PDB file of C-alpha atoms in Angstrom:
ATOM      1  CA  UNK A   1      -0.323  -0.050  -0.034  1.00 45.00           C
ATOM      2  CA  UNK A   2       1.540   3.373  -0.582  1.00 51.00           C
ATOM      3  CA  UNK A   3       1.142   6.788   0.709  1.00 52.00           C
ATOM      4  CA  UNK A   4       1.354   9.804  -0.225  1.00 52.00           C
ATOM      5  CA  UNK A   5       2.518  12.358   1.711  1.00 58.00           C
ATOM      6  CA  UNK A   6       1.543  15.716   0.307  1.00 61.00           C
ATOM      7  CA  UNK A   7       4.447  18.557   1.860  1.00 73.00           C
ATOM      8  CA  UNK A   8       4.557  22.396   2.224  1.00 78.00           C
ATOM      9  CA  UNK A   9       8.326  24.630   2.586  1.00 83.00           C
ATOM     10  CA  UNK A  10       8.907  27.320   3.009  1.00 86.00           C
ATOM     11  CA  UNK A  11      12.259  29.545   1.445  1.00 89.00           C
ATOM     12  CA  UNK A  12      13.763  32.883   1.621  1.00 93.00           C
ATOM     13  CA  UNK A  13      16.910  33.634   1.290  1.00 92.00           C
ATOM     14  CA  UNK A  14      18.857  36.000  -1.000  1.00 92.00           C
ATOM     15  CA  UNK A  15      21.885  35.364  -4.091  1.00 94.00           C
ATOM     16  CA  UNK A  16      24.396  37.800  -5.075  1.00 95.00           C
ATOM     17  CA  UNK A  17      23.651  38.694  -8.642  1.00 92.00           C
ATOM     18  CA  UNK A  18      26.276  39.210 -12.251  1.00 94.00           C
ATOM     19  CA  UNK A  19      23.750  41.368 -14.670  1.00 90.00           C
ATOM     20  CA  UNK A  20      24.669  41.041 -18.136  1.00 89.00           C
ATOM     21  CA  UNK A  21      23.478  43.550 -20.725  1.00 87.00           C
ATOM     22  CA  UNK A  22      22.511  42.307 -23.837  1.00 83.00           C
ATOM     23  CA  UNK A  23      20.181  44.891 -25.958  1.00 76.00           C
ATOM     24  CA  UNK A  24      21.042  46.877 -28.125  1.00 70.00           C
ATOM     25  CA  UNK A  25      19.266  49.368 -25.595  1.00 68.00           C
ATOM     26  CA  UNK A  26      21.454  48.536 -22.864  1.00 71.00           C
ATOM     27  CA  UNK A  27      24.572  47.913 -25.797  1.00 71.00           C
ATOM     28  CA  UNK A  28      27.899  49.892 -24.121  1.00 76.00           C
ATOM     29  CA  UNK A  29      26.622  49.714 -19.927  1.00 84.00           C
ATOM     30  CA  UNK A  30      28.633  47.845 -17.943  1.00 85.00           C
ATOM     31  CA  UNK A  31      28.359  45.168 -16.100  1.00 88.00           C
ATOM     32  CA  UNK A  32      27.542  45.090 -11.891  1.00 89.00           C
ATOM     33  CA  UNK A  33      26.921  43.201  -9.600  1.00 93.00           C
ATOM     34  CA  UNK A  34      23.565  43.274  -7.399  1.00 93.00           C
ATOM     35  CA  UNK A  35      22.174  41.001  -4.512  1.00 92.00           C
ATOM     36  CA  UNK A  36      17.990  39.857  -4.605  1.00 94.00           C
ATOM     37  CA  UNK A  37      15.965  38.982  -1.992  1.00 94.00           C
ATOM     38  CA  UNK A  38      12.982  36.662  -2.281  1.00 94.00           C
ATOM     39  CA  UNK A  39      10.978  34.285  -1.153  1.00 94.00           C
ATOM     40  CA  UNK A  40       8.802  30.987  -2.277  1.00 91.00           C
ATOM     41  CA  UNK A  41       6.768  27.734  -0.775  1.00 90.00           C
ATOM     42  CA  UNK A  42       7.488  24.235  -1.957  1.00 88.00           C
ATOM     43  CA  UNK A  43       4.475  21.026  -2.247  1.00 84.00           C
ATOM     44  CA  UNK A  44       5.625  18.439  -2.526  1.00 77.00           C
ATOM     45  CA  UNK A  45       9.239  18.695  -3.019  1.00 74.00           C
ATOM     46  CA  UNK A  46       9.244  19.116  -6.373  1.00 83.00           C
ATOM     47  CA  UNK A  47       7.521  22.351  -6.764  1.00 88.00           C
ATOM     48  CA  UNK A  48       7.547  26.122  -6.093  1.00 90.00           C
ATOM     49  CA  UNK A  49       6.664  28.950  -6.226  1.00 93.00           C
ATOM     50  CA  UNK A  50       7.982  32.218  -5.881  1.00 94.00           C
ATOM     51  CA  UNK A  51       8.187  36.357  -5.773  1.00 95.00           C
ATOM     52  CA  UNK A  52      11.472  37.539  -5.791  1.00 95.00           C
ATOM     53  CA  UNK A  53      13.258  41.486  -5.513  1.00 94.00           C
ATOM     54  CA  UNK A  54      16.339  42.825  -7.146  1.00 93.00           C
ATOM     55  CA  UNK A  55      17.935  46.189  -7.907  1.00 91.00           C
ATOM     56  CA  UNK A  56      19.097  46.673 -11.788  1.00 89.00           C
ATOM     57  CA  UNK A  57      21.370  49.441 -12.393  1.00 88.00           C
ATOM     58  CA  UNK A  58      23.534  49.359 -15.672  1.00 88.00           C
ATOM     59  CA  UNK A  59      26.091  52.614 -15.746  1.00 86.00           C
ATOM     60  CA  UNK A  60      27.988  54.058 -18.799  1.00 84.00           C
ATOM     61  CA  UNK A  61      29.853  57.314 -18.458  1.00 83.00           C
ATOM     62  CA  UNK A  62      27.387  59.547 -17.405  1.00 86.00           C
ATOM     63  CA  UNK A  63      24.672  57.512 -18.559  1.00 84.00           C
ATOM     64  CA  UNK A  64      22.506  55.206 -15.824  1.00 87.00           C
ATOM     65  CA  UNK A  65      19.943  53.116 -16.487  1.00 84.00           C
ATOM     66  CA  UNK A  66      18.344  52.422 -12.801  1.00 89.00           C
ATOM     67  CA  UNK A  67      15.201  50.352 -11.817  1.00 88.00           C
ATOM     68  CA  UNK A  68      13.582  47.251  -9.658  1.00 91.00           C
ATOM     69  CA  UNK A  69      12.692  44.235 -10.467  1.00 91.00           C
ATOM     70  CA  UNK A  70       9.435  42.195  -9.335  1.00 95.00           C
ATOM     71  CA  UNK A  71       9.331  38.444  -9.905  1.00 95.00           C
ATOM     72  CA  UNK A  72       6.925  36.022  -9.252  1.00 95.00           C
ATOM     73  CA  UNK A  73       7.457  32.849 -10.825  1.00 95.00           C
ATOM     74  CA  UNK A  74       7.711  29.776 -11.383  1.00 95.00           C
ATOM     75  CA  UNK A  75      10.373  26.307 -10.256  1.00 93.00           C
ATOM     76  CA  UNK A  76      10.095  22.595 -11.740  1.00 92.00           C
ATOM     77  CA  UNK A  77      12.824  19.985  -9.922  1.00 90.00           C
ATOM     78  CA  UNK A  78      13.794  18.134 -13.021  1.00 90.00           C
ATOM     79  CA  UNK A  79      16.444  15.452 -10.942  1.00 89.00           C
ATOM     80  CA  UNK A  80      13.179  14.065  -9.331  1.00 80.00           C
ATOM     81  CA  UNK A  81      11.813  11.358 -10.494  1.00 76.00           C
ATOM     82  CA  UNK A  82      14.582   9.809 -11.655  1.00 81.00           C
ATOM     83  CA  UNK A  83      17.192  10.808  -7.986  1.00 81.00           C
ATOM     84  CA  UNK A  84      16.828  11.942  -4.985  1.00 78.00           C
ATOM     85  CA  UNK A  85      20.244  12.890  -3.349  1.00 83.00           C
ATOM     86  CA  UNK A  86      21.677  16.410  -2.456  1.00 88.00           C
ATOM     87  CA  UNK A  87      21.320  17.499  -5.330  1.00 92.00           C
ATOM     88  CA  UNK A  88      19.012  18.501  -7.921  1.00 92.00           C
ATOM     89  CA  UNK A  89      17.981  20.393 -11.287  1.00 94.00           C
ATOM     90  CA  UNK A  90      15.124  23.134 -11.845  1.00 94.00           C
ATOM     91  CA  UNK A  91      13.853  24.596 -14.361  1.00 96.00           C
ATOM     92  CA  UNK A  92      12.390  28.258 -13.321  1.00 96.00           C
ATOM     93  CA  UNK A  93      10.079  30.877 -15.421  1.00 97.00           C
ATOM     94  CA  UNK A  94       8.494  33.747 -14.546  1.00 96.00           C
ATOM     95  CA  UNK A  95       7.451  36.783 -15.086  1.00 96.00           C
ATOM     96  CA  UNK A  96       8.261  40.293 -13.357  1.00 95.00           C
ATOM     97  CA  UNK A  97       7.540  44.185 -13.389  1.00 93.00           C
ATOM     98  CA  UNK A  98      10.781  46.772 -14.162  1.00 88.00           C
ATOM     99  CA  UNK A  99      10.246  49.967 -12.843  1.00 88.00           C
ATOM    100  CA  UNK A 100      12.907  51.975 -14.476  1.00 85.00           C
ATOM    101  CA  UNK A 101      14.205  55.188 -14.885  1.00 83.00           C
ATOM    102  CA  UNK A 102      17.401  56.175 -17.031  1.00 81.00           C
ATOM    103  CA  UNK A 103      18.996  59.424 -15.392  1.00 85.00           C
ATOM    104  CA  UNK A 104      22.482  61.565 -16.284  1.00 83.00           C
ATOM    105  CA  UNK A 105      24.970  62.457 -14.373  1.00 85.00           C
ATOM    106  CA  UNK A 106      22.984  61.316 -11.666  1.00 81.00           C
ATOM    107  CA  UNK A 107      19.130  63.121 -12.855  1.00 82.00           C
ATOM    108  CA  UNK A 108      16.606  61.722 -14.421  1.00 81.00           C
ATOM    109  CA  UNK A 109      16.220  62.400 -18.272  1.00 79.00           C
ATOM    110  CA  UNK A 110      14.075  65.070 -19.206  1.00 77.00           C
ATOM    111  CA  UNK A 111      12.474  64.438 -22.911  1.00 71.00           C
ATOM    112  CA  UNK A 112      10.040  66.285 -25.655  1.00 69.00           C
ATOM    113  CA  UNK A 113       7.534  63.808 -24.788  1.00 64.00           C
ATOM    114  CA  UNK A 114       8.125  64.151 -20.528  1.00 67.00           C
ATOM    115  CA  UNK A 115      10.418  62.395 -18.164  1.00 70.00           C
ATOM    116  CA  UNK A 116      12.371  59.276 -19.364  1.00 71.00           C
ATOM    117  CA  UNK A 117      10.780  57.576 -16.169  1.00 73.00           C
ATOM    118  CA  UNK A 118       8.593  54.206 -16.964  1.00 79.00           C
ATOM    119  CA  UNK A 119       6.747  50.986 -16.306  1.00 82.00           C
ATOM    120  CA  UNK A 120       9.025  47.982 -18.472  1.00 85.00           C
ATOM    121  CA  UNK A 121       6.320  43.956 -17.774  1.00 89.00           C
ATOM    122  CA  UNK A 122       8.696  41.421 -18.922  1.00 91.00           C
ATOM    123  CA  UNK A 123       9.381  37.004 -18.616  1.00 94.00           C
ATOM    124  CA  UNK A 124      12.725  35.709 -17.930  1.00 95.00           C
ATOM    125  CA  UNK A 125      14.100  32.028 -17.645  1.00 97.00           C
ATOM    126  CA  UNK A 126      16.970  30.162 -16.640  1.00 97.00           C
ATOM    127  CA  UNK A 127      17.867  27.176 -14.934  1.00 97.00           C
ATOM    128  CA  UNK A 128      18.920  26.882 -11.188  1.00 95.00           C
ATOM    129  CA  UNK A 129      21.474  23.653  -9.847  1.00 95.00           C
ATOM    130  CA  UNK A 130      20.789  23.706  -6.353  1.00 91.00           C
ATOM    131  CA  UNK A 131      22.748  21.565  -3.012  1.00 94.00           C
ATOM    132  CA  UNK A 132      20.806  20.604   0.287  1.00 91.00           C
ATOM    133  CA  UNK A 133      23.361  19.216   2.000  1.00 92.00           C
ATOM    134  CA  UNK A 134      21.337  19.446   5.102  1.00 91.00           C
ATOM    135  CA  UNK A 135      17.726  19.550   5.453  1.00 84.00           C
ATOM    136  CA  UNK A 136      17.140  23.087   6.383  1.00 88.00           C
ATOM    137  CA  UNK A 137      19.766  24.753   3.397  1.00 92.00           C
ATOM    138  CA  UNK A 138      20.128  25.407  -0.426  1.00 91.00           C
ATOM    139  CA  UNK A 139      22.579  26.406  -2.448  1.00 95.00           C
ATOM    140  CA  UNK A 140      21.531  27.697  -5.326  1.00 94.00           C
ATOM    141  CA  UNK A 141      23.976  28.510  -8.010  1.00 97.00           C
ATOM    142  CA  UNK A 142      21.923  28.730 -11.492  1.00 96.00           C
ATOM    143  CA  UNK A 143      21.370  31.895 -14.542  1.00 96.00           C
ATOM    144  CA  UNK A 144      18.510  33.881 -15.576  1.00 95.00           C
ATOM    145  CA  UNK A 145      18.088  35.271 -19.472  1.00 96.00           C
ATOM    146  CA  UNK A 146      15.382  38.496 -18.780  1.00 93.00           C
ATOM    147  CA  UNK A 147      13.060  39.439 -21.356  1.00 91.00           C
ATOM    148  CA  UNK A 148      12.041  42.593 -20.523  1.00 86.00           C
ATOM    149  CA  UNK A 149       8.530  44.627 -23.377  1.00 82.00           C
ATOM    150  CA  UNK A 150       9.457  48.481 -24.486  1.00 72.00           C
ATOM    151  CA  UNK A 151       6.477  49.861 -24.886  1.00 68.00           C
ATOM    152  CA  UNK A 152       7.071  53.506 -24.468  1.00 61.00           C
ATOM    153  CA  UNK A 153       7.940  54.402 -28.882  1.00 52.00           C
ATOM    154  CA  UNK A 154       5.047  57.872 -28.423  1.00 54.00           C
ATOM    155  CA  UNK A 155       7.483  58.549 -25.550  1.00 56.00           C
ATOM    156  CA  UNK A 156      11.334  57.135 -27.043  1.00 56.00           C
ATOM    157  CA  UNK A 157      10.130  57.081 -30.410  1.00 52.00           C
ATOM    158  CA  UNK A 158      10.915  53.772 -32.957  1.00 53.00           C
ATOM    159  CA  UNK A 159      14.388  53.591 -32.207  1.00 56.00           C
ATOM    160  CA  UNK A 160      13.950  52.180 -28.760  1.00 59.00           C
ATOM    161  CA  UNK A 161      14.499  48.397 -28.162  1.00 66.00           C
ATOM    162  CA  UNK A 162      13.548  46.055 -26.159  1.00 76.00           C
ATOM    163  CA  UNK A 163      16.091  45.507 -22.635  1.00 81.00           C
ATOM    164  CA  UNK A 164      17.305  42.311 -22.405  1.00 86.00           C
ATOM    165  CA  UNK A 165      19.836  40.787 -19.735  1.00 89.00           C
ATOM    166  CA  UNK A 166      21.773  37.741 -18.472  1.00 93.00           C
ATOM    167  CA  UNK A 167      21.597  37.512 -14.697  1.00 94.00           C
ATOM    168  CA  UNK A 168      23.877  35.378 -12.604  1.00 96.00           C
ATOM    169  CA  UNK A 169      23.741  34.093  -9.197  1.00 96.00           C
ATOM    170  CA  UNK A 170      25.186  32.460  -6.202  1.00 96.00           C
ATOM    171  CA  UNK A 171      23.911  32.284  -3.017  1.00 95.00           C
ATOM    172  CA  UNK A 172      21.703  29.924  -0.292  1.00 93.00           C
ATOM    173  CA  UNK A 173      18.126  30.054   0.726  1.00 92.00           C
ATOM    174  CA  UNK A 174      16.928  28.686   4.483  1.00 92.00           C
ATOM    175  CA  UNK A 175      13.970  26.149   4.376  1.00 86.00           C
ATOM    176  CA  UNK A 176      11.300  25.804   6.871  1.00 82.00           C
TER     177      UNK A 176
END
């Protein structure tokens, strides 16, 4: 007789991120180190749903692209069907909201059409390697690809492109 136990876990933690710009609008901007904090709810030791936050900033001389990323994501453990050890590989998919500003020498840029202060929506995906040395601690290493949809042709013109960047990270998560 089989007994199915449905288990729930709550996790929270932080990561150190390396952000790498990858779009035409961000070409010429430097990479940047930042942090991310988040929490998630895991169930059946295979799925997890979570939210996270991290600041975004890229610099190029006197210009800077600054913003925040608010994320909602779903993670699926690809290894649990054939392996039950401490190493795991997660597929992560999610959506994000990105309020951002373009600054020149620390001040928000002003165009004839208004300030360069926008809110974009986007999506991201990636993989995460997860090592659980003890039951309540996860060590994480992974990468995400972000694609932000640009809809500001009225204020920036048709030369505006969708923003893209890659986030490589490592961090830890406490599981309760």
